[in-house]
Every structure is written in C-alpha cells, then in structure tokens.
Amino acid sequence: MNLTQALLQALQARGATEVFGIPGDFALPLFLEMQKAAVLPLHPLSHEPALAFAADAASRARGGLGVAAVTYGAGALNLVNGVASAYAERVPLVILSGAPAAHEAASGLMLHHQVKSLDSQWRIFQEITVDQARLDDPRTAPALIARVLDSALREAGPVYLEIPRDMPARPCEPVPARQTRPVDAERLAACADELLARLRQARHPLMLVGVEIRRYGIEEQVAELARRLDIPVATTLMGRGLLHDAGVPLLGTYLGLAGDAALTEQIESSDGLLLLGAILSDTNFAAARRPINFRHGIRVWQGQVEMGHHSYHDVPIKDLVEALLLRLLTRPLRPAAPPQPWPAPLLPSADAPLSPGAIISVLNEFQQRHGAMPVASDVGDCLFSALDLAPGDLLAPGYYASMGYGVPAGLGLQVATGRRPLILVGDGAFQMTGWELGNARALGVDPIVVVFNNSSWEMLRTFQPEGQYHGRGDWDFAAMAAGMGGAGHRAATVGELRMALDQALQERGRFQLIDARLPAGSLSPTLSRFVQAVKRLSMPED
Ligand SMILES: Cc1ncc(Cc2csc(CCOP(=O)(O)OP(=O)(O)O)c2C)c(N)n1
Ligand SMILES: [Mg+2]
C-alpha cells in the first residue's frame, strides 16, 4: 500500500464518496496515484472555487467528508474563499494540496507558485481550517491523516493536508480507523439534568434548531426529542430545511422582523429557548424585533452548553441529545405530526410577468405536481426567495454568504447523492461560477438551473440605490446553454416559466438552464421585509 491508497481508504471510511480536483505539477504525482488507486472517483472541474463549493455540498447532502484536491500555490490559494465558507458554515471539508518535494524546498531557489515563503500557504490555511498536517514522512503519515480527518468530523470543519510531490507513491501503512474522544459521563449527566430542569420550569419552552443537527447526523434524534419534550420547533435561517420530513410540528423559520410576526413573537418571548446547534450570527438573529437575551435560554453549540451563567465544555451535541432522550424514555412519544402540506400556491395568471415571488409560486406548484427536488441556492435574492419554498432539502451558504456557491453545489449534490437538484442562482452569481455547468456531461449530472435574471446586483442596489455600478448588463444565458452541452429556456412570464420547467423535467442527460427574466427592481417579499427591518433597526430609537 502507498500513501495515496492509505489516504483514500481513510477518506472513504469517513464518508467521502468522490474527490473534486484540478491538478498542477506539484500535484500530478498525487493525481496519478489517485487514478491508479481507483478508490474514489476523481472529478475535475474548471476553476478551484467550484471545487470547494462542490465538495462542501457533497458533504452537506450525504454527510461525511467532502474532498477537494489542488496543486500548490495558484491552485490552493484559489480555494481560500470556499474553504473559509466551509469553516464558517461548519462543513467537514478535506483539502489535499500538492507541494514541493523536500529536495526542491532545500534548493535555495525561489520556486514557482511560491509566495512570501514556502510556508505562506500553510499559514494561510491554518487560519481557515480546524486542523492541518504536512505528510512529508510515510512513517508518521497514517497517524497524522487519522488525527486530521477525525478533527474534521469532530469539529465539523475543514482541514488541510499538504502532500510534497515525492510522497504519494511512497509505501505506507494503513490509516487507523476513526477514534472518537470519550465524553466525561458525570459532566454530561449534570448538563442533561440541568437542561431538562430548565425546560420543565419554563412556561413557553421552544426549540430553535441550526446546522449542527445536520452536520452531526442527529436530525431523527432531535425530532424524537422534540416529540418527547412536546415542545414546538422552529429553524434558524441557516437551518432552513432541517426536520422538514421528521414528523415534528415545525413552526417555520425565524427571521425576526422579516419573518412571520406571530412566530417572531413566540420565539422572542419564550422563557425557555433551546438553541440546538444554531450559530449566534447576524444572519440568524440581527433582524430580531427585540434582542433575545440568550442568557435566559440554553445554547448548545460547538461542544459547549451555556445555560444562564453556567457553561459546560466538551459536551458533544450528539451525546447530549442521546442523554436527554434516555431521560425521557418514560415520557410519551407524541405521534409523528403528519407532513404539513403547503397551501396550494396561488399561481398568478399565466401572462403575468415574473417576479421572485412568482418564480417561487411556480416552483412550489411544480414540485407539488412532480415531487420535491433538493435545492442548491446561491446568494442574492434567490436565497431570500428560497425561504418561501415548501420546506425541503436546501443547501445554501446562508451565513458566510459567498456568491458562486449555487451551480457548483448543485453539481456536487447530484454527484454525491444521484438526486437531480434545482439550482437557484442570480445573474451576478452565475457570471462567477455558472460556467461549471460545462462539466455536467462529464460528471453525468443534469441539474435544472433557474437564473433569477434582473441584470443587476439587485441586493446591493436595494441597499444603495445611488450606486452606479450595480448594473450587470443583458446576458442571454439561455443562448449560452447549448455551447456548454445543455438546453436553454427563456421565460418572462409565469406561463413561460411553468412550461420551461415541465419541459426541463422531461429531458434527462443534459442540464437545463432557464433564464428567468425579472423586471428591474423586483424583489422577493422576504428581501423586501429584510430591507425594511434593517432600515428600521438602523433608525435611532424614536
Ligand atoms: C463572492 C462574493 N462577492 C461579492 C459579494 C457581495 C454581494 C452580495 S449580493 C451581491 C449581488 C448578487 O447579484 P445577483 O445577480 O447574483 O443576485 P441579486 O442580488 O438577486 O440580483 C453581491 C455582489 C458576495 N456575497 N460574494
Ligand atoms: Mg441579479
């Protein structure tokens, strides 16, 4: 066995099902050994930012590790934004970067792709990953690989492996199996007991769930917990789509002033708010109608549990939920709530011009007729619009909010799960990474892409109308599809969009690109409410 085979087997054992990569001379030996090993399929894409987003989505969609492989310098540093997104969004991504061999590093010459020093790249990735290792000795590589990959899964974050180009073919022992750290049983028991006591004292307990319950694969356990506790559940913006088919009475998504007023009041007035795996971010809580005093609630995040002035450290959320369930076994398990049918979307008339809201109504009606599809959304008004989709699987960088995520994420989702996705993307974001659709044929995937085309960076224009730089010009995206091996559709009315979606669904084997033409200045209802909320919150108290 060589180092590459050992590494790939360890990645596969921890849930990876593919590697997205773009080689370079410092990584060619690694790529060739990955090809020879044939442990995980190796999928090239066209630009490194897409590698990170596709691997991120693969991890989110199926669980386990996502993997991106790149060359040193120009390749790896092109990944930085996508890795930073995975760090912020708590995604276990593994970056494999080629690097100069020891004798090259010792040559005394400045090497191509080098920045300030040969360690510059290492230091940059230290800042955006939860663990790192340089595999420059086959004797130490197995233990280093095991430690770093286990860190990715335990911390739910990206990790960095630097592989000098004289290492991939070196003989190497297998990587040890995954080790989980023991949990302090006494601390766990004390934490679970106090948490339940606080919930029992509360008159209006409520559970607000976030991304960690997906990252640690505990949605079913959390659903049972909610049913045994018999308390209502809502999701944060980032947690949109969680528990949608888990049989719990979901209240909806908390959006503060920009969301449903009754839900906002219920959450902000709860005297027993259990924040389970939710990040305290501005995207989740900045639009609060009135600031939530988290001290009065219970926060479970990144292995910490905070209640009032008590903090418990090293209490993994998965172990905590299991401990709570053990204490509730005598509690009646409320019967699973029937799936909440969404109200039949009131479709505007077929000749009505499109708007973000109309697009969502058409998509809801389309999914009601043909069945739900997983959704990958980019950043922009398409993401605010996506919050009005019927609850379902939604992948989006709702917190880090980098554009360019949608198309690569949709490709990664279908590669990793085989499920055909709907991709929602603005014209501006499509101009960044939409061209990766040209790889769909080689990847064997055929997403349906809806471009919210308002010829503008409309979200920015909404916050700064006086800016003269938000216009994006009139790009004919439908015409571009054929050149990339897909089918293009253009829709300016509700009827045209409905027909384009039905046609797109019928055709398999080619991606479908629907250029949904939006009148200038049209905003989704949710973004409009967010804008009002931000304006209201930024106004001095009157
Ligand atoms: C990688 C990156 N660079 C800049 C920005 C900043 C930004 C946030 S929203 C936005 C405009 C998006 O335009 P698009 O046409 O896609 O969508 P819409 O607003 O609905 O018209 C920009 C430039 C972000 N978030 N990420
Ligand atoms: Mg736009």
Coordinates of N, CA and C in Angstrom, one line a residue, residues 306-492:
E306 N -24.4 26.4 27.2 CA -24.5 27.5 28.2 C -25.9 27.7 28.6
M307 N -26.1 27.8 29.9 CA -27.5 28.0 30.5 C -27.3 29.0 31.6
G308 N -28.0 30.1 31.4 CA -27.8 31.2 32.4 C -26.3 31.5 32.5
H309 N -25.8 31.4 33.7 CA -24.3 31.7 33.9 C -23.5 30.4 34.0
H310 N -24.1 29.3 33.6 CA -23.4 28.0 33.7 C -22.9 27.7 32.3
S311 N -21.7 27.2 32.2 CA -21.1 26.7 31.0 C -20.6 25.3 31.2
Y312 N -20.9 24.4 30.2 CA -20.4 23.0 30.3 C -19.5 22.9 29.0
H313 N -18.3 22.5 29.1 CA -17.4 22.4 27.9 C -17.3 20.9 27.6
D314 N -16.9 20.6 26.3 CA -16.7 19.3 25.8 C -17.9 18.4 26.1
V315 N -19.0 18.9 25.7 CA -20.3 18.1 25.7 C -20.8 18.0 24.2
P316 N -20.4 17.0 23.5 CA -20.8 16.9 22.1 C -22.3 16.9 21.9
I317 N -22.8 17.6 21.0 CA -24.3 17.7 20.8 C -24.9 16.3 20.7
K318 N -24.3 15.4 19.9 CA -24.8 14.1 19.7 C -25.0 13.3 21.0
D319 N -24.0 13.4 21.9 CA -24.0 12.7 23.2 C -25.1 13.4 24.1
L320 N -25.2 14.7 24.0 CA -26.2 15.4 24.8 C -27.6 15.0 24.5
V321 N -27.9 15.0 23.2 CA -29.2 14.6 22.7 C -29.5 13.2 23.2
E322 N -28.6 12.3 23.0 CA -28.8 10.9 23.5 C -29.1 10.8 25.0
A323 N -28.3 11.6 25.8 CA -28.5 11.6 27.2 C -29.9 12.2 27.6
L324 N -30.3 13.2 26.8 CA -31.7 13.7 27.1 C -32.8 12.7 26.7
L325 N -32.6 12.0 25.6 CA -33.6 11.0 25.2 C -33.7 9.9 26.3
L326 N -32.5 9.5 26.8 CA -32.5 8.4 27.8 C -33.3 8.9 29.0
R327 N -33.3 10.2 29.3 CA -34.1 10.7 30.5 C -35.5 10.9 30.2
L328 N -35.9 10.7 28.9 CA -37.3 11.0 28.6 C -38.0 9.7 28.1
L329 N -37.4 8.6 28.3 CA -38.0 7.4 27.7 C -39.3 7.1 28.3
T330 N -39.5 7.6 29.6 CA -40.8 7.3 30.2 C -41.9 8.3 29.7
R331 N -41.4 9.4 29.0 CA -42.3 10.4 28.6 C -43.0 9.8 27.3
P332 N -44.3 10.1 27.2 CA -45.0 9.6 26.0 C -44.3 10.2 24.7
L333 N -44.2 9.4 23.7 CA -43.6 9.9 22.4 C -44.8 10.4 21.6
R334 N -44.9 11.7 21.5 CA -46.1 12.2 20.7 C -46.1 11.6 19.3
P335 N -47.2 11.2 18.8 CA -47.2 10.6 17.5 C -46.7 11.6 16.5
A336 N -46.0 11.1 15.4 CA -45.4 11.9 14.4 C -46.5 12.8 13.8
A337 N -46.2 14.1 13.7 CA -47.1 15.0 13.1 C -47.2 14.7 11.6
P338 N -48.3 14.7 11.0 CA -48.4 14.4 9.5 C -47.6 15.5 8.8
P339 N -47.0 15.1 7.7 CA -46.3 16.1 6.9 C -47.2 17.3 6.6
Q340 N -46.7 18.5 6.8 CA -47.6 19.7 6.7 C -47.7 20.0 5.2
P341 N -48.9 19.7 4.6 CA -49.0 20.1 3.2 C -48.9 21.6 3.1
W342 N -48.2 22.1 2.1 CA -48.1 23.5 1.9 C -49.4 24.0 1.3
P343 N -49.9 25.1 1.6 CA -51.1 25.6 0.9 C -50.9 25.6 -0.6
A344 N -51.9 25.2 -1.3 CA -51.7 25.2 -2.8 C -51.3 26.6 -3.2
P345 N -50.1 26.7 -3.8 CA -49.7 28.1 -4.2 C -50.7 28.7 -5.2
L346 N -51.0 29.9 -4.9 CA -51.9 30.6 -5.8 C -51.1 31.2 -7.0
L347 N -51.2 30.5 -8.1 CA -50.4 30.9 -9.2 C -50.9 32.2 -9.8
P348 N -50.1 33.1 -10.1 CA -50.5 34.3 -10.8 C -51.0 33.8 -12.2
S349 N -51.6 34.7 -12.9 CA -52.1 34.3 -14.3 C -50.9 34.0 -15.2
A350 N -51.1 33.2 -16.1 CA -50.0 32.7 -17.0 C -49.3 33.8 -17.7
D351 N -50.0 34.9 -18.0 CA -49.3 36.0 -18.7 C -48.8 37.1 -17.8
A352 N -48.8 36.8 -16.5 CA -48.2 37.7 -15.5 C -46.7 37.7 -15.7
P353 N -46.1 38.9 -15.6 CA -44.6 39.0 -15.7 C -44.0 38.3 -14.4
L354 N -42.8 37.8 -14.6 CA -42.2 37.1 -13.5 C -41.7 38.1 -12.4
S355 N -41.7 37.6 -11.2 CA -41.1 38.3 -10.1 C -40.4 37.2 -9.2
P356 N -39.6 37.6 -8.3 CA -39.0 36.5 -7.4 C -40.1 35.7 -6.7
G357 N -41.1 36.4 -6.3 CA -42.2 35.7 -5.6 C -43.0 34.8 -6.5
A358 N -43.2 35.2 -7.8 CA -43.9 34.4 -8.8 C -43.1 33.2 -9.1
I359 N -41.8 33.4 -9.2 CA -40.9 32.2 -9.5 C -41.1 31.1 -8.4
I360 N -41.1 31.5 -7.2 CA -41.3 30.6 -6.1 C -42.7 29.9 -6.1
S361 N -43.7 30.7 -6.4 CA -45.0 30.1 -6.5 C -45.0 29.0 -7.6
V362 N -44.4 29.3 -8.7 CA -44.4 28.4 -9.8 C -43.6 27.1 -9.4
L363 N -42.4 27.4 -8.7 CA -41.6 26.2 -8.3 C -42.3 25.4 -7.2
N364 N -43.1 26.0 -6.4 CA -43.9 25.2 -5.4 C -44.9 24.4 -6.0
E365 N -45.6 25.0 -7.0 CA -46.7 24.3 -7.7 C -46.0 23.1 -8.6
F366 N -44.9 23.4 -9.1 CA -44.1 22.4 -10.0 C -43.8 21.2 -9.1
Q367 N -43.2 21.5 -7.9 CA -42.8 20.4 -7.0 C -44.0 19.7 -6.4
Q368 N -45.1 20.4 -6.3 CA -46.3 19.7 -5.8 C -46.8 18.7 -6.8
R369 N -46.6 19.1 -8.1 CA -47.1 18.2 -9.2 C -46.1 17.0 -9.4
H370 N -44.8 17.3 -9.3 CA -43.8 16.3 -9.8 C -43.0 15.8 -8.6
G371 N -43.2 16.2 -7.4 CA -42.4 15.7 -6.3 C -41.3 16.7 -6.0
A372 N -40.9 16.7 -4.7 CA -39.9 17.7 -4.2 C -38.5 17.3 -4.8
M373 N -37.7 18.3 -5.1 CA -36.3 18.2 -5.6 C -35.4 18.9 -4.5
P374 N -34.2 18.3 -4.3 CA -33.3 19.1 -3.4 C -32.9 20.4 -4.1
V375 N -32.7 21.4 -3.3 CA -32.4 22.7 -3.9 C -31.0 23.2 -3.4
A376 N -30.2 23.7 -4.4 CA -29.0 24.4 -4.0 C -29.2 25.8 -4.5
S377 N -29.0 26.7 -3.5 CA -29.2 28.1 -3.8 C -27.9 29.0 -3.7
D378 N -27.7 29.9 -4.6 CA -26.7 30.9 -4.4 C -27.1 32.0 -3.5
V379 N -26.3 33.0 -3.4 CA -26.5 34.1 -2.5 C -27.2 35.2 -3.4
G380 N -28.0 36.0 -2.9 CA -28.7 37.0 -3.6 C -30.2 36.9 -3.3
D381 N -31.0 37.5 -4.1 CA -32.4 37.5 -3.8 C -33.0 36.1 -4.0
C382 N -32.3 35.3 -4.8 CA -32.7 33.9 -4.9 C -32.7 33.1 -3.6
L383 N -31.8 33.5 -2.7 CA -31.8 32.8 -1.4 C -32.9 33.3 -0.5
F384 N -33.2 34.6 -0.5 CA -34.4 35.1 0.2 C -35.7 34.5 -0.3
S385 N -35.7 34.3 -1.7 CA -36.9 33.7 -2.3 C -37.0 32.3 -1.9
A386 N -35.9 31.6 -1.8 CA -35.9 30.2 -1.4 C -36.5 29.9 -0.1
L387 N -36.5 30.9 0.8 CA -37.1 30.8 2.1 C -38.6 30.6 2.0
D388 N -39.2 30.9 0.9 CA -40.6 30.8 0.7 C -40.9 29.5 -0.1
L389 N -39.9 28.7 -0.4 CA -40.2 27.4 -1.0 C -40.8 26.5 0.0
A390 N -41.6 25.5 -0.4 CA -42.1 24.5 0.5 C -40.9 23.9 1.3
P391 N -41.0 23.6 2.6 CA -39.9 23.0 3.3 C -39.3 21.8 2.6
G392 N -38.0 21.8 2.4 CA -37.4 20.7 1.7 C -35.9 20.8 1.9
D393 N -35.1 19.9 1.2 CA -33.7 20.0 1.3 C -33.1 21.2 0.6
L394 N -32.5 22.1 1.4 CA -32.0 23.3 0.9 C -30.5 23.5 1.3
L395 N -29.6 23.6 0.3 CA -28.2 23.8 0.6 C -27.9 25.3 0.2
A396 N -27.4 26.1 1.1 CA -27.0 27.4 0.8 C -26.1 28.0 1.9
P397 N -25.1 28.8 1.5 CA -24.2 29.4 2.5 C -24.9 30.6 3.2
G398 N -25.9 30.3 3.9 CA -26.7 31.4 4.5 C -26.0 32.4 5.4
Y399 N -24.9 31.9 5.9 CA -24.1 32.8 6.9 C -22.9 33.4 6.3
Y400 N -22.0 32.6 5.7 CA -20.8 33.1 5.1 C -21.2 33.9 3.9
A401 N -22.2 33.4 3.2 CA -22.9 34.2 2.1 C -21.9 34.6 0.9
S402 N -21.2 33.6 0.5 CA -20.4 33.8 -0.7 C -21.1 33.5 -2.0
M403 N -21.1 34.4 -2.9 CA -21.7 34.1 -4.2 C -20.8 33.1 -4.9
G404 N -21.5 32.4 -5.9 CA -20.7 31.4 -6.7 C -21.0 30.0 -6.2
Y405 N -21.7 29.9 -5.1 CA -21.9 28.6 -4.5 C -22.9 27.7 -5.3
G406 N -24.0 28.3 -5.8 CA -25.1 27.6 -6.3 C -24.9 26.5 -7.3
V407 N -24.3 26.9 -8.5 CA -24.1 25.9 -9.5 C -23.1 24.8 -9.1
P408 N -21.9 25.1 -8.6 CA -21.0 24.0 -8.2 C -21.7 23.1 -7.1
A409 N -22.4 23.8 -6.2 CA -23.1 23.0 -5.1 C -24.1 22.0 -5.7
G410 N -24.8 22.5 -6.7 CA -25.8 21.6 -7.3 C -25.1 20.4 -8.0
L411 N -24.0 20.7 -8.7 CA -23.2 19.6 -9.3 C -22.8 18.6 -8.2
G412 N -22.2 19.2 -7.2 CA -21.7 18.3 -6.1 C -22.8 17.5 -5.4
L413 N -23.9 18.1 -5.3 CA -25.1 17.4 -4.7 C -25.5 16.2 -5.5
Q414 N -25.6 16.4 -6.8 CA -26.0 15.3 -7.7 C -25.0 14.2 -7.8
V415 N -23.7 14.6 -7.9 CA -22.6 13.6 -8.0 C -22.6 12.8 -6.7
A416 N -22.8 13.4 -5.6 CA -22.7 12.6 -4.3 C -23.9 11.8 -4.0
T417 N -25.1 12.3 -4.4 CA -26.3 11.6 -4.0 C -27.1 11.0 -5.1
G418 N -26.8 11.4 -6.4 CA -27.6 10.9 -7.5 C -28.9 11.6 -7.7
R419 N -29.2 12.5 -6.7 CA -30.5 13.2 -6.8 C -30.4 14.4 -7.7
R420 N -31.4 14.6 -8.6 CA -31.4 15.7 -9.5 C -31.8 17.0 -8.8
P421 N -31.0 18.0 -8.8 CA -31.3 19.2 -8.0 C -31.9 20.3 -8.8
L422 N -32.6 21.2 -8.1 CA -33.0 22.5 -8.7 C -31.9 23.5 -8.2
I423 N -31.3 24.3 -9.1 CA -30.3 25.3 -8.7 C -30.9 26.6 -8.9
L424 N -30.9 27.5 -7.8 CA -31.4 28.8 -7.9 C -30.2 29.8 -7.8
V425 N -30.0 30.7 -8.8 CA -28.8 31.5 -8.8 C -29.2 32.8 -9.5
G426 N -28.6 33.9 -9.0 CA -28.8 35.2 -9.6 C -27.9 35.4 -10.8
D427 N -28.2 36.4 -11.7 CA -27.3 36.6 -12.9 C -25.9 36.9 -12.5
G428 N -25.7 37.7 -11.4 CA -24.4 38.1 -11.0 C -23.6 36.9 -10.5
A429 N -24.2 36.1 -9.7 CA -23.5 34.9 -9.2 C -23.3 33.9 -10.3
F430 N -24.2 33.8 -11.3 CA -24.0 32.9 -12.4 C -22.7 33.3 -13.2
Q431 N -22.5 34.6 -13.3 CA -21.3 35.1 -14.0 C -20.1 34.6 -13.3
M432 N -20.1 34.2 -12.1 CA -18.9 33.8 -11.3 C -18.6 32.3 -11.6
T433 N -19.6 31.5 -11.3 CA -19.3 30.0 -11.4 C -20.3 29.2 -12.2
G434 N -21.2 29.9 -12.9 CA -22.2 29.2 -13.7 C -21.6 28.4 -14.8
W435 N -20.4 28.7 -15.2 CA -19.8 28.0 -16.4 C -19.4 26.6 -16.0
E436 N -19.4 26.3 -14.7 CA -19.1 24.9 -14.4 C -20.1 23.9 -14.9
L437 N -21.3 24.5 -15.4 CA -22.3 23.6 -16.0 C -21.7 22.9 -17.2
G438 N -20.6 23.5 -17.8 CA -20.0 22.8 -18.9 C -19.4 21.4 -18.5
N439 N -19.3 21.2 -17.2 CA -18.7 19.9 -16.8 C -19.8 18.9 -16.5
A440 N -21.1 19.3 -16.6 CA -22.2 18.4 -16.2 C -22.2 17.1 -17.0
R441 N -21.9 17.2 -18.3 CA -22.0 16.0 -19.1 C -20.9 15.0 -18.6
A442 N -19.7 15.5 -18.4 CA -18.6 14.6 -17.9 C -18.9 14.1 -16.5
L443 N -19.6 14.8 -15.7 CA -19.9 14.4 -14.4 C -21.1 13.4 -14.4
G444 N -21.8 13.4 -15.5 CA -23.0 12.5 -15.6 C -24.2 13.1 -14.8
V445 N -24.3 14.4 -14.7 CA -25.4 15.0 -14.0 C -26.2 16.0 -14.9
D446 N -27.4 16.3 -14.4 CA -28.3 17.1 -15.3 C -29.2 18.0 -14.4
P447 N -28.6 18.9 -13.7 CA -29.4 19.8 -12.8 C -30.4 20.7 -13.7
I448 N -31.4 21.2 -13.0 CA -32.3 22.2 -13.6 C -31.9 23.5 -12.9
V449 N -31.5 24.5 -13.7 CA -31.0 25.7 -13.1 C -32.0 26.8 -13.5
V450 N -32.3 27.6 -12.5 CA -33.2 28.8 -12.7 C -32.4 30.0 -12.3
V451 N -32.1 30.8 -13.4 CA -31.4 32.1 -13.2 C -32.3 33.2 -12.9
F452 N -32.3 33.8 -11.7 CA -33.1 35.0 -11.4 C -32.4 36.2 -12.0
N453 N -32.8 36.4 -13.3 CA -32.0 37.4 -14.1 C -32.7 38.8 -14.1
N454 N -32.1 39.6 -13.2 CA -32.6 41.0 -13.1 C -31.5 42.0 -13.7
S455 N -30.5 41.4 -14.3 CA -29.4 42.2 -15.0 C -28.8 43.1 -14.0
S456 N -28.7 42.7 -12.7 CA -28.2 43.6 -11.7 C -27.7 42.9 -10.5
W457 N -26.8 43.5 -9.8 CA -26.5 43.1 -8.4 C -27.6 43.7 -7.5
E458 N -28.8 43.2 -7.7 CA -30.0 43.9 -7.2 C -30.0 44.0 -5.6
M459 N -29.5 43.0 -5.0 CA -29.5 43.1 -3.5 C -28.7 44.3 -3.1
L460 N -27.6 44.6 -3.7 CA -26.8 45.7 -3.4 C -27.5 47.0 -3.7
R461 N -28.1 47.0 -4.9 CA -28.8 48.2 -5.3 C -29.9 48.6 -4.3
T462 N -30.5 47.5 -3.8 CA -31.6 47.8 -2.8 C -31.1 48.5 -1.6
F463 N -29.9 48.2 -1.2 CA -29.3 48.9 0.0 C -28.6 50.2 -0.4
Q464 N -28.3 50.3 -1.7 CA -27.6 51.6 -2.1 C -28.0 52.0 -3.4
P465 N -29.2 52.5 -3.6 CA -29.7 52.9 -4.9 C -28.9 53.8 -5.7
E466 N -28.1 54.7 -4.9 CA -27.3 55.7 -5.6 C -26.1 55.1 -6.3
G467 N -25.8 53.9 -6.0 CA -24.6 53.3 -6.7 C -24.8 53.2 -8.2
Q468 N -23.7 53.5 -8.9 CA -23.8 53.5 -10.4 C -23.2 52.2 -10.9
Y469 N -22.9 51.3 -10.1 CA -22.1 50.1 -10.5 C -22.8 48.8 -10.3
H470 N -24.1 48.9 -10.1 CA -24.8 47.6 -9.8 C -25.4 46.9 -11.1
G471 N -25.4 47.6 -12.2 CA -25.9 47.0 -13.4 C -25.0 45.9 -14.0
R472 N -25.6 44.8 -14.4 CA -24.8 43.7 -14.9 C -25.0 43.5 -16.4
G473 N -25.8 44.3 -17.0 CA -26.0 44.2 -18.5 C -26.9 43.0 -18.8
D474 N -27.2 42.9 -20.1 CA -28.2 42.0 -20.5 C -27.5 40.7 -21.1
W475 N -27.4 39.7 -20.3 CA -26.7 38.5 -20.7 C -27.7 37.5 -21.1
D476 N -27.6 36.8 -22.3 CA -28.6 35.9 -22.8 C -28.1 34.5 -22.3
F477 N -28.5 34.1 -21.1 CA -28.0 32.9 -20.5 C -28.6 31.7 -21.2
A478 N -29.8 31.8 -21.7 CA -30.4 30.7 -22.4 C -29.6 30.3 -23.6
A479 N -29.1 31.3 -24.3 CA -28.4 31.1 -25.6 C -27.0 30.4 -25.3
M480 N -26.5 30.6 -24.1 CA -25.2 30.0 -23.7 C -25.2 28.5 -23.4
A481 N -26.4 28.0 -23.1 CA -26.6 26.6 -22.6 C -26.0 25.6 -23.6
A482 N -26.5 25.8 -24.8 CA -26.1 24.8 -25.8 C -24.6 24.6 -26.0
G483 N -23.9 25.8 -25.9 CA -22.4 25.7 -26.0 C -21.8 24.9 -24.9
M484 N -22.5 24.8 -23.8 CA -21.9 24.0 -22.7 C -22.5 22.6 -22.6
G485 N -23.3 22.2 -23.6 CA -23.9 20.9 -23.6 C -25.2 20.8 -22.9
G486 N -25.9 21.9 -22.7 CA -27.2 21.8 -22.0 C -28.3 22.4 -22.9
A487 N -29.4 22.5 -22.3 CA -30.6 23.0 -23.0 C -31.0 24.3 -22.4
G488 N -31.2 25.4 -23.2 CA -31.6 26.7 -22.7 C -33.0 27.0 -22.8
H489 N -33.6 27.7 -21.9 CA -35.0 28.1 -21.9 C -35.0 29.6 -21.5
R490 N -35.9 30.3 -22.1 CA -36.1 31.7 -21.6 C -37.5 31.9 -21.2
A491 N -37.7 32.6 -20.1 CA -39.1 32.8 -19.5 C -39.2 34.2 -19.0
A492 N -40.3 34.9 -19.4 CA -40.5 36.2 -18.9 C -41.9 36.3 -18.2

